[in-house]
Coordinates of C-alpha atoms in Angstrom, one line a residue:
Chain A
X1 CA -8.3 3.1 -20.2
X2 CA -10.0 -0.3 -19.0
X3 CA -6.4 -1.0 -17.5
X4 CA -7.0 2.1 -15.0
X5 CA -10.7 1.3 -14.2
X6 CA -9.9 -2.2 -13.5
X7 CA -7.1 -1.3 -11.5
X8 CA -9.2 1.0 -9.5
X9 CA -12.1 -1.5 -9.0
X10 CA -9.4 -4.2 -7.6
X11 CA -8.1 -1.3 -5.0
X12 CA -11.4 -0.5 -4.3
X13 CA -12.8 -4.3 -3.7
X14 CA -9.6 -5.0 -1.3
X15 CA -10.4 -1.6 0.8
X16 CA -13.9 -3.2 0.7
X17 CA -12.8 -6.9 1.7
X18 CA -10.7 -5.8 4.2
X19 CA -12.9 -3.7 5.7
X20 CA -15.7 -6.4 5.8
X21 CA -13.5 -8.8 7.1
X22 CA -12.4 -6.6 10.0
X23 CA -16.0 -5.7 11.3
X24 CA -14.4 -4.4 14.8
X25 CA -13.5 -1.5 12.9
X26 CA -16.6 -0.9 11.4
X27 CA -17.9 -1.3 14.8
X28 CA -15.3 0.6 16.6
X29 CA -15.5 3.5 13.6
X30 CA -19.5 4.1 14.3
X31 CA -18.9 3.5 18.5
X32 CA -16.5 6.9 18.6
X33 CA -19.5 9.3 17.3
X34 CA -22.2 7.3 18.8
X35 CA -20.5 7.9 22.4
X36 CA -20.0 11.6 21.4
X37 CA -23.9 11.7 20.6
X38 CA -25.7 9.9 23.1
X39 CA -23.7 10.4 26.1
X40 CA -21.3 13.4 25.5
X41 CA -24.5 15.4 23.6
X42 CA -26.6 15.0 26.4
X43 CA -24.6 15.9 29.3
X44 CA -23.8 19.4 27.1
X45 CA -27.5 19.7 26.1
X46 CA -28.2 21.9 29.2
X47 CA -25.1 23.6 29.6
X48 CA -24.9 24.8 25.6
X49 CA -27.9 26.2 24.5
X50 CA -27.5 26.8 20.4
X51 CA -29.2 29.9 19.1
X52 CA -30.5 30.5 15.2
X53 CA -27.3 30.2 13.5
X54 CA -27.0 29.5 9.5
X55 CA -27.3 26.7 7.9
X56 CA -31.0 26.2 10.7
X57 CA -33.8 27.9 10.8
X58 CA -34.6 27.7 14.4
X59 CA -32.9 26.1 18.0
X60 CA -31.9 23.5 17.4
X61 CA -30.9 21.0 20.2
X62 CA -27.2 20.2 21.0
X63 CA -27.3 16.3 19.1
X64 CA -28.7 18.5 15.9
X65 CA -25.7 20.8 16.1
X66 CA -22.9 18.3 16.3
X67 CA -23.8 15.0 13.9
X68 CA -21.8 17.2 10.9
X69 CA -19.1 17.1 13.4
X70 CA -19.4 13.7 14.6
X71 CA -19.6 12.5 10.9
X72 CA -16.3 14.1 9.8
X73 CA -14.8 13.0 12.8
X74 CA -15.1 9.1 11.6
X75 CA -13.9 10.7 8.2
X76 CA -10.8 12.3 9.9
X77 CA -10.0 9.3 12.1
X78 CA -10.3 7.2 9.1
X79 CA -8.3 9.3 6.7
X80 CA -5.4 8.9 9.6
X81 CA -5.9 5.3 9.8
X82 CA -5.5 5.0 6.2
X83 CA -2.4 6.5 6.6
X84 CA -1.9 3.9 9.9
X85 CA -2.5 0.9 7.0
X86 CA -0.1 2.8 4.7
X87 CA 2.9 2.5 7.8
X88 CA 1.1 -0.8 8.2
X89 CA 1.6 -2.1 4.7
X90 CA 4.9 -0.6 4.1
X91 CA 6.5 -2.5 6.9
X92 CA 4.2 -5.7 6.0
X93 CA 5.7 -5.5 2.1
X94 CA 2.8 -5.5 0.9
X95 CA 3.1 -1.5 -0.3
X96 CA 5.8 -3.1 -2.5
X97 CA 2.6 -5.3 -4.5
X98 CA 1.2 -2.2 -5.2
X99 CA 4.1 -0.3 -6.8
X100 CA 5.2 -3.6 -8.9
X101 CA 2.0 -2.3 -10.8
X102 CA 2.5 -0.8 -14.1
X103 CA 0.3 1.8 -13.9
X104 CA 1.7 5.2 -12.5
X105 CA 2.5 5.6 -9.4
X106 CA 0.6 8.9 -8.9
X107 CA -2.5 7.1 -10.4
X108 CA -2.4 3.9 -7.9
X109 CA -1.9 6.3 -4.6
X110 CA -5.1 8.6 -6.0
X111 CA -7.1 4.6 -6.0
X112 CA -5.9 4.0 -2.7
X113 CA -7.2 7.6 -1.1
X114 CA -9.9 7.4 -3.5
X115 CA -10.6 3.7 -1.6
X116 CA -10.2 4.8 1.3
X117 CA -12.5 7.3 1.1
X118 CA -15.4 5.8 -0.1
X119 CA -14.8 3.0 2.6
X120 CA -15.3 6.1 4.9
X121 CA -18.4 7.0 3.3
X122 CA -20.4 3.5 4.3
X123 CA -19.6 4.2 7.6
X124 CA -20.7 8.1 7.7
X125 CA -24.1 6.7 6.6
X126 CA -24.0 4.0 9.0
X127 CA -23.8 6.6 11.1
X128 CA -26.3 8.8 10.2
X129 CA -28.6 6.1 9.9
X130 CA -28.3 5.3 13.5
X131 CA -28.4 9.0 14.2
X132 CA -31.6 8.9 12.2
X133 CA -33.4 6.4 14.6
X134 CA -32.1 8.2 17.5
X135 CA -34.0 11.0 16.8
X136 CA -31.4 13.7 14.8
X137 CA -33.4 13.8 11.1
X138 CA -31.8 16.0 8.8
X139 CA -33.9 16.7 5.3
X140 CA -33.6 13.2 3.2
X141 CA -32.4 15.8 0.1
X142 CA -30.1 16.9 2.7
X143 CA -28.8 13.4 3.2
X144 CA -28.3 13.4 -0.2
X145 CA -26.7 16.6 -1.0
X146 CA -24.4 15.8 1.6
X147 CA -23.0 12.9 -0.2
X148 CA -20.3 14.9 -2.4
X149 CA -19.5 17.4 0.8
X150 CA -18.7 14.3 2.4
X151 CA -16.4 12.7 -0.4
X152 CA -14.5 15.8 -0.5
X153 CA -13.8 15.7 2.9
X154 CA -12.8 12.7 2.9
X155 CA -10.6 12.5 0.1
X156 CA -9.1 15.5 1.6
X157 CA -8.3 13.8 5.0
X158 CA -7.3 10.6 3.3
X159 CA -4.7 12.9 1.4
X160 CA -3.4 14.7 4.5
X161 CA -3.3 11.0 6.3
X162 CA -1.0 9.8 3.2
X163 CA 0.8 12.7 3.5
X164 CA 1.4 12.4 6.8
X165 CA 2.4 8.7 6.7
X166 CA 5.2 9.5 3.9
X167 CA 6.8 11.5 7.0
X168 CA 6.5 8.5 9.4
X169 CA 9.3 6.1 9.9
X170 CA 8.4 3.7 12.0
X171 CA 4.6 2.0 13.2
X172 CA 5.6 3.4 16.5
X173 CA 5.6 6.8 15.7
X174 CA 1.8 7.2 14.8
X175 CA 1.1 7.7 18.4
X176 CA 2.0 11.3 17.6
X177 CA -0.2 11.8 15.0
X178 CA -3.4 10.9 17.6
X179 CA -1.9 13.5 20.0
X180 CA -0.3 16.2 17.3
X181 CA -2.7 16.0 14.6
X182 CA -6.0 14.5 15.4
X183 CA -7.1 15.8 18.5
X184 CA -6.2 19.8 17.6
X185 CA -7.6 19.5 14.2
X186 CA -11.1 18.2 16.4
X187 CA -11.2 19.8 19.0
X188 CA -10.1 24.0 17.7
X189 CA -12.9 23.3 14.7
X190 CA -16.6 23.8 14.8
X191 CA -17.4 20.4 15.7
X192 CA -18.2 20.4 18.6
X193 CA -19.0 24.3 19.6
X194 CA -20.3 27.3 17.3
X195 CA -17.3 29.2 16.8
X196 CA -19.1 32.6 18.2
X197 CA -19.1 30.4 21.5
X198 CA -15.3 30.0 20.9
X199 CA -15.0 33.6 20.3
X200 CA -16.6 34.2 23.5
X201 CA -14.1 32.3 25.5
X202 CA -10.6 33.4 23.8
X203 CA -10.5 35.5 20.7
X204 CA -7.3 33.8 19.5
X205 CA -8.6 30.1 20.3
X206 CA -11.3 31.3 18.1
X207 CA -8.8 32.4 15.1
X208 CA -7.6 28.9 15.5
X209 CA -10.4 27.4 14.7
X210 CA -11.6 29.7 12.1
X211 CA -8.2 29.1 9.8
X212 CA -8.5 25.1 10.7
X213 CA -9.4 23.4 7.7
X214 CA -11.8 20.7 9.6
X215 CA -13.9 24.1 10.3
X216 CA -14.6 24.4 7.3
X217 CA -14.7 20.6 6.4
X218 CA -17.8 20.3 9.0
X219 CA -19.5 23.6 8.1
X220 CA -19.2 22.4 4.3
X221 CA -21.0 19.1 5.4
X222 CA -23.1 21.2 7.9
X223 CA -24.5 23.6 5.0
X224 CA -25.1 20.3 2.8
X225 CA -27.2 18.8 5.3
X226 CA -29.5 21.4 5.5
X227 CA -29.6 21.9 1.3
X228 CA -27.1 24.7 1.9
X229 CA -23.2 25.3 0.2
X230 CA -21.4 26.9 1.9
X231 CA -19.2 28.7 -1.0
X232 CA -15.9 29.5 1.0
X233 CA -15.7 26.3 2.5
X234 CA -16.3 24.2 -0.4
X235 CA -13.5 26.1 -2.5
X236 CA -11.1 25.9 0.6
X237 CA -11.4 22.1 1.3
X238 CA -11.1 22.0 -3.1
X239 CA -8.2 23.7 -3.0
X240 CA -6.6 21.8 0.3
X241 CA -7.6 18.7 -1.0
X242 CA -5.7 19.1 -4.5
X243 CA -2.8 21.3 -1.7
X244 CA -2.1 17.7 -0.1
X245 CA -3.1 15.1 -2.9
X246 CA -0.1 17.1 -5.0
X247 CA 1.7 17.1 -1.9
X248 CA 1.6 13.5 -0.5
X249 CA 2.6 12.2 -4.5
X250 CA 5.8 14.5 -5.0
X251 CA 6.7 13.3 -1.2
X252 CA 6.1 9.6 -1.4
X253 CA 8.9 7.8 -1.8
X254 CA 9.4 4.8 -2.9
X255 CA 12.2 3.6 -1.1
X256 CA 11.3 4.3 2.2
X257 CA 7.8 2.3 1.3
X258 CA 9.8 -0.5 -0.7
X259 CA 12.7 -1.6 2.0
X260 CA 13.8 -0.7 5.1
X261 CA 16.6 -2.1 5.5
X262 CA 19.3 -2.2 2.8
X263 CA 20.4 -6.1 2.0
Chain B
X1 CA 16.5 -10.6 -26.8
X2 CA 17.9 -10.5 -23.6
X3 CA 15.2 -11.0 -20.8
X4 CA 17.4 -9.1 -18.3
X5 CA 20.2 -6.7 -19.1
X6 CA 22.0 -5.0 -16.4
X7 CA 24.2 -2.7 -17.1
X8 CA 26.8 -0.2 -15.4
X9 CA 24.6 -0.5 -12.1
X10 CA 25.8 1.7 -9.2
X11 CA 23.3 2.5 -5.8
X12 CA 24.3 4.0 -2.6
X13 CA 22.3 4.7 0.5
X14 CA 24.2 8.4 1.4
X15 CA 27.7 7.5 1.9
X16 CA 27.5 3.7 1.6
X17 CA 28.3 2.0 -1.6
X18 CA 25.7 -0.6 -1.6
X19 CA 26.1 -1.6 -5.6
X20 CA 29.2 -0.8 -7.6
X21 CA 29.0 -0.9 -11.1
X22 CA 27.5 -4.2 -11.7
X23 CA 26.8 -5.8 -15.0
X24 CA 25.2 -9.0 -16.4
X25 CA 22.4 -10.2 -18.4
X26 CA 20.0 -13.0 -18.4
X27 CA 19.1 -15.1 -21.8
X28 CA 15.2 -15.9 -22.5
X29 CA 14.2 -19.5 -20.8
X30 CA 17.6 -19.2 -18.5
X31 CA 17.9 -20.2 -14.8
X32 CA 20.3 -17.8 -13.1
X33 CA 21.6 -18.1 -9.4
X34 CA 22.2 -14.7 -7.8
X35 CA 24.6 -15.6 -5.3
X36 CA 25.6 -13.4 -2.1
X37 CA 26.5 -13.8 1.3
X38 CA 24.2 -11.1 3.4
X39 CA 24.2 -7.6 3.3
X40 CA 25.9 -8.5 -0.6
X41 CA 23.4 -6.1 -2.3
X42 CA 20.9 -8.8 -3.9
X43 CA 17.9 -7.0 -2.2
X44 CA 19.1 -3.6 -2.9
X45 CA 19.7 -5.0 -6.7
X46 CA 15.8 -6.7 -6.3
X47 CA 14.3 -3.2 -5.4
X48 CA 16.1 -1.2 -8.2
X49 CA 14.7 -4.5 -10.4
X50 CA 11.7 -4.0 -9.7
X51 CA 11.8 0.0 -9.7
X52 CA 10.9 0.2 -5.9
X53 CA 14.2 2.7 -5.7
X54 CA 15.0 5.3 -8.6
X55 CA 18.0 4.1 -10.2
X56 CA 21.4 6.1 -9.7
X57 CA 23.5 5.1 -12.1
X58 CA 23.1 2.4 -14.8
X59 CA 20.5 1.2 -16.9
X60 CA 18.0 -1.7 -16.9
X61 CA 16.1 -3.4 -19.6
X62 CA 13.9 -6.2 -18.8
X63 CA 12.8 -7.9 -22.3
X64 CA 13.7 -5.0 -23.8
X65 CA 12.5 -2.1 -22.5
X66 CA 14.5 0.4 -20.0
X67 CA 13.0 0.7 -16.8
X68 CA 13.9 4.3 -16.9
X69 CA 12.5 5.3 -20.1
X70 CA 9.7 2.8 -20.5
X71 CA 9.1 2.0 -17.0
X72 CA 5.2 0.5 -17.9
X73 CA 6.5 -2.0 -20.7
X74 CA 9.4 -3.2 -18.1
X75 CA 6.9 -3.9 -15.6
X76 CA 5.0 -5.6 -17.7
X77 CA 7.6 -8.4 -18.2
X78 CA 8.5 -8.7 -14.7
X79 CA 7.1 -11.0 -11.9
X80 CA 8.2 -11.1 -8.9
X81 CA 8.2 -12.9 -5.2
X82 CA 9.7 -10.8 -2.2
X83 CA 11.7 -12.4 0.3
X84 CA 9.6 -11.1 2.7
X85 CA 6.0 -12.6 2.2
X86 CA 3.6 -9.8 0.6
X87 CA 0.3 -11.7 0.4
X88 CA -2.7 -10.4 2.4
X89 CA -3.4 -13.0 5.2
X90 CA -7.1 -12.1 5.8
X91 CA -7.5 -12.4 2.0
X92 CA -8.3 -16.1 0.6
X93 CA -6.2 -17.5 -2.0
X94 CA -7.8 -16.2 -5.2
X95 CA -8.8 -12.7 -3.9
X96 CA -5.4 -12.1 -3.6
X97 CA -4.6 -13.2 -7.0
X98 CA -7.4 -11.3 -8.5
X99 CA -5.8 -8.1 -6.6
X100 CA -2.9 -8.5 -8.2
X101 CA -4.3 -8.9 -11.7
X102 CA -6.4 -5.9 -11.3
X103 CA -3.0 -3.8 -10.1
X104 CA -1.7 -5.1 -13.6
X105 CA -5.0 -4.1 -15.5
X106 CA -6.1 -7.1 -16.7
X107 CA -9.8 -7.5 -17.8
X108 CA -12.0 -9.4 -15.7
X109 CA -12.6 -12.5 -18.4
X110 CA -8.5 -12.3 -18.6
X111 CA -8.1 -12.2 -15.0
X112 CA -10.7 -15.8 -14.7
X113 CA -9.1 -17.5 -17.0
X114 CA -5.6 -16.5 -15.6
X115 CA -6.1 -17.4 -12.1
X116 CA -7.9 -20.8 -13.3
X117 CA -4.7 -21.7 -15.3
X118 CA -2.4 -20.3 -12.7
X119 CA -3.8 -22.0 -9.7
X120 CA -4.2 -25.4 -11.5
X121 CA -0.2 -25.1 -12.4
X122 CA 0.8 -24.6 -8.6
X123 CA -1.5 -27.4 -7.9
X124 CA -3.5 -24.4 -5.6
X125 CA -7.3 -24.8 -7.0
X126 CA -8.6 -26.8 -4.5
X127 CA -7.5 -24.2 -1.9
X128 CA -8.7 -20.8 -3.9
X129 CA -11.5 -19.9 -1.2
X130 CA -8.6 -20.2 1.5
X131 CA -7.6 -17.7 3.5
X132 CA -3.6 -17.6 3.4
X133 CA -3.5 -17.3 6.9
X134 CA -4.3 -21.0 7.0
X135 CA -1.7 -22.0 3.9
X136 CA 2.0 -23.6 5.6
X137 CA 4.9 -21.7 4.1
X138 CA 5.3 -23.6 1.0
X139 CA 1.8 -23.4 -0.1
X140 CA 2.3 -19.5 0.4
X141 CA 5.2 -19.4 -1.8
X142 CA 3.1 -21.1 -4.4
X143 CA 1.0 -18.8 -4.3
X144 CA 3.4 -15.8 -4.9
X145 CA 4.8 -17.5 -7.4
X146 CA 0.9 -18.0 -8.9
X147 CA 0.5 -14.0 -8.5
X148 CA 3.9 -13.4 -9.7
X149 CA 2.7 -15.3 -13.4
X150 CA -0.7 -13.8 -13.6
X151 CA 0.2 -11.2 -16.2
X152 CA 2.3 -13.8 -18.0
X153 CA 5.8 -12.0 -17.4
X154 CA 9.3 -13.4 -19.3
X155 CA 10.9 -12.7 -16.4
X156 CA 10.8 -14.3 -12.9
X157 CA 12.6 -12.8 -10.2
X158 CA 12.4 -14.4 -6.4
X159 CA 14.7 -12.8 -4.1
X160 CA 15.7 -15.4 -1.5
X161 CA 12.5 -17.1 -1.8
X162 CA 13.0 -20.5 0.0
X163 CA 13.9 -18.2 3.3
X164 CA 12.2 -19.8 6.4
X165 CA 10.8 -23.4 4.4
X166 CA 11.8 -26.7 5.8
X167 CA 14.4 -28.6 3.3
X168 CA 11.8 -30.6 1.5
X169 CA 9.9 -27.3 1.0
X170 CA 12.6 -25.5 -0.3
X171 CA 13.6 -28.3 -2.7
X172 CA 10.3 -28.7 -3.8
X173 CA 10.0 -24.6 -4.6
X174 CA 13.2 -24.8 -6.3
X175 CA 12.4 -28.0 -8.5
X176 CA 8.8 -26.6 -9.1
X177 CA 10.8 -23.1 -10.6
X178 CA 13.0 -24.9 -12.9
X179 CA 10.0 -27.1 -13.7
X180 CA 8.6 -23.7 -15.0
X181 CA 11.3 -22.1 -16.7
X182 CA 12.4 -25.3 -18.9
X183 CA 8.8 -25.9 -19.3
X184 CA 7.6 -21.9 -20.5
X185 CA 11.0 -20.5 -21.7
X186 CA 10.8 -18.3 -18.5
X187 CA 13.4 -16.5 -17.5
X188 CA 14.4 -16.9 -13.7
X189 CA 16.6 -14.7 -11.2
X190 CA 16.8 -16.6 -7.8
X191 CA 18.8 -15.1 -5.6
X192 CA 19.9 -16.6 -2.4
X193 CA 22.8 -17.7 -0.2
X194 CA 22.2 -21.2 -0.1
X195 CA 24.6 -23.3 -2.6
X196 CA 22.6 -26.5 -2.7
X197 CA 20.3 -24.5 -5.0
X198 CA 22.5 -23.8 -7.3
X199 CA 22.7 -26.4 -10.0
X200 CA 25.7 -27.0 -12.6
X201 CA 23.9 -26.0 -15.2
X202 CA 22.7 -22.4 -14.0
X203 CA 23.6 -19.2 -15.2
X204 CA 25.9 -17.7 -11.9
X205 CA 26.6 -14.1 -10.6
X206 CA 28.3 -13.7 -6.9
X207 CA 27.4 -10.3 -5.8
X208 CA 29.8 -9.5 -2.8
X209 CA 29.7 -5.9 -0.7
X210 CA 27.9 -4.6 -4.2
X211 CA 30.2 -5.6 -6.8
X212 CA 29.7 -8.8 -8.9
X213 CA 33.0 -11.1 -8.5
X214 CA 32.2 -13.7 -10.9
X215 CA 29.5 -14.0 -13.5
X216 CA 29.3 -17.5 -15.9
X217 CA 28.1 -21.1 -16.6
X218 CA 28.3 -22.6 -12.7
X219 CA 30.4 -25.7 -14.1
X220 CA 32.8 -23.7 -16.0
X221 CA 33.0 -21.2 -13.0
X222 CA 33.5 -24.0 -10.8
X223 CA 36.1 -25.6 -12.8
X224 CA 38.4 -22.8 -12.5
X225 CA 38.3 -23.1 -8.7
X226 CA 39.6 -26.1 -7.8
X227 CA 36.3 -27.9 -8.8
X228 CA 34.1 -27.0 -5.4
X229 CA 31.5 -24.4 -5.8
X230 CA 31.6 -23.6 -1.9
X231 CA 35.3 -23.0 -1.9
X232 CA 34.6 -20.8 -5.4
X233 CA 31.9 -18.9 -3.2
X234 CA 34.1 -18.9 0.2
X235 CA 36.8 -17.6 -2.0
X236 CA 35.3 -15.1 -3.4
X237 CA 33.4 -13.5 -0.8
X238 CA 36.1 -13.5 2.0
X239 CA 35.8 -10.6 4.4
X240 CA 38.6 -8.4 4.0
X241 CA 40.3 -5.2 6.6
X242 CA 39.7 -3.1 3.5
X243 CA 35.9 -4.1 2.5
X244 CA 36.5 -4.9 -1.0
X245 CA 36.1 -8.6 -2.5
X246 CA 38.9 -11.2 -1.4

């Protein structure tokens, strides 16, 4: 058992180190939402009013609404550039370190998402601690509560991102994920707009959204904010997240991870 | 024991035959010379090795154990340095390391005292806090080889490891390896295509378009051809119109 845990803890630590040593991401992970906040938020905050809708208890302004959004929007861009290091590493060799391991394979792919995740997490917080000065104070219990909402989601994105990357060839190609995966997933969810506003400008835009799973990854984190579950959501982004995880280990494989090119 | 057994190996990529039923094995403290002109099959025979492909056909046991039945304990016994460089360049020195002793398990007390020994063997300790980034080639290789030993494996496997060093650097890595095999009854499998690395006494397979075409004691090998171990490997790996071995 202490061969897993300190195999975990050395995944873990090199998500960490490699993230501290590349501080432009860190940077350019909490600039994305910021933007979104302080300039996007406030050019909508006249044109979208939000009424009472669950999980508030009153109008809220537009920056309230969409920080759930705006934090599982670092968590999906970072569960798809997890998948980006997974492309990365598997043309750098350096995938081929991590299956030389002994432990099962299925085990060390769980660390990495699991890694990835919680790398995901510091900059959430980051996030909503910035969000925090600006002015958009959820409840601290709220803060708190959110924590597991958030790993799920994450884990759940870092799973579709590994999943995703098992289908991708070449470096090159993850171009297509940004256009075919990323920005539909965002943009038809609840991120950004109440889906009764979505309802009101297409009915089948709004069915869309309603079946997307980041819908219901932001209303889960949403709910949890305000000391709410949200019950469906939570058991749908359970379910998705073990759907992919099972997923993205019975279709990794090795030898498109180990070597290109035969010798 | 054997440290390597290889037995009966075949591997194909779709229609193309990449290994054909290959077959040899490696005694404990041996230095064997996996010779192959390119595209031979040495880094198809690397990955099945070191399990990064599912074997076809065939069986390996590394110290014992079959890498399809008791692929953990197989592992175990195997180190191993890629031809392509699989270090993390942001990463200093011994944070590498300590990442690979952590893939392999090892406690943390286990891991200081392995990366200590292992560092002060490749001559490396002054440079743990160095990034790689700023290490030349040969110093890198080092400290593959360093990671490659961490979890104190009987068997070394470096596929064309000396790719891209100057001469003295390649010399150096391959004097250093025997160094370490007479010295720890290690096992080594270097493959390359380079004959001045092969020594008289070395074990010898010649791999050519998957099939091994001569397997033995490099003198003895080289005595049966004329005496000239670059017209034994010329020989044997001619080109043909039909794609089998000359």
């Amino acid at each position: 058992m202490n061969a897993y845990w300190q195999c975990l803890r050395g995944i873990v630590l090199r998500e960490w180190l490699r993230f501290v040593l590349q501080r432009t991401r860190f940077l350019s992970a909490l600039v994305r939402p910021l933007l979104w906040l302080v300039v996007f938020a406030a050019g909508f905050r006249a044109a979208l009013g939000i009424s009472v809708i669950e999980p508030y208890d009153t109008y809220i302004p537009y920056e309230v609404y969409i920080i759930p959004g705006l934090a599982c929007m670092i968590l999906l861009f970072n569960g798809m550039q997890g998948s980006l290091a997974m492309v990365y590493d598997r043309e750098m060799g350096s995938m081929r370190v991590l299956l030389t391991s002994p432990l099962p394979r299925t085990f060390l792919l769980c660390s990495k998402l699991l890694a990835t995740a919680l790398i995901s997490l510091l900059q959430v917080y980051g996030f909503l601690a910035i969000a925090w000065v600006y002015g958009v104070q959820p409840p601290a219990m709220g803060l708190l509560l959110a924590l597991p909402a958030l790993l799920l989601v994450a884990l759940m994105l870092s799973a579709l991102g590994l999943l995703l990357s098992n289908g991708i060839r070449q470096l090159e190609n993850f171009a297509g994920v940004m256009n075919f995966v990323i920005f539909p997933l965002f943009f038809l969810s609840s991120a950004l707009y109440p889906l009764w506003k979505m309802r009101d400008a297409s009915q089948w835009l709004y069915w869309l959204c309603a079946v997307n799973p980041f819908t219901h990854a932001v209303e889960l984190v949403r709910f949890a904010l305000y000391e709410r579950l949200a019950g469906l959501a939570l058991a749908i982004c359970l379910g998705l997240t073990v759907l992919f995880t099972l997923l993205a280990v019975l279709t990794f494989n090795p030898q498109h991870a180990a070597l290109r090119k035969p010798g | 024991m054997n440290a390597l057994t290889v037995q009966d190996l075949s591997f194909a990529y779709g229609p193309c035959q990449a290994l054909c039923e290959v077959g040899f094995s490696l005694a404990p403290g041996r230095f064997a010379a996996l010779l192959g002109p390119n595209g031979a099959g040495k880094s198809t025979l690397i990955a099945l090795l070191t399990r990064l492909y599912h074997l076809q056909r065939g069986e390996i046991h590394v110290g014992g154990h079959s890498l399809r039945d008791a692929p953990r304990a197989a592992l175990k016994q195997l180190g191993v340095v890629f031809q392509q460089s699989t270090l993390d360049l942001e990463l200093s020195v011994e944070q590498n390391l300590r990442y690979h002793a952590a893939l392999h398990g090892l406690s943390r007390r286990h891991t200081d005292l392995r990366v200590e020994a292992e560092l002060a063997r490749q001559g490396l300790s002054e440079r743990r806090r160095e990034k790689v980034r700023a290490l030349n080639g040969g110093h890198r290789r080092r400290v593959e080889i360093a990671r490659a030993l961490l979890h104190e494996p009987r068997l070394l496997l470096l596929d064309e490891a000396s790719v891209g060093l100057d001469p003295a650097s390649r010399l150096g890595l391959n004097q250093h390896v025997r160094q370490l095999c007479r010295e720890h009854d290690l096992s080594v499998l270097w493959t390359t295509h380079l004959l001045d690395e092969v020594h008289a006494d070395d074990a010898l397979m010649i791999l050519h378009q998957g099939r091994l075409v001569a397997s033995g004691q490099v003198d003895a090998l080289v005595q049966e051809h004329d005496g000239d171990l670059g017209r034994l490997f010329a020989g044997l790996t001619r080109p043909t119109a039909t794609g089998a071995p000359a």
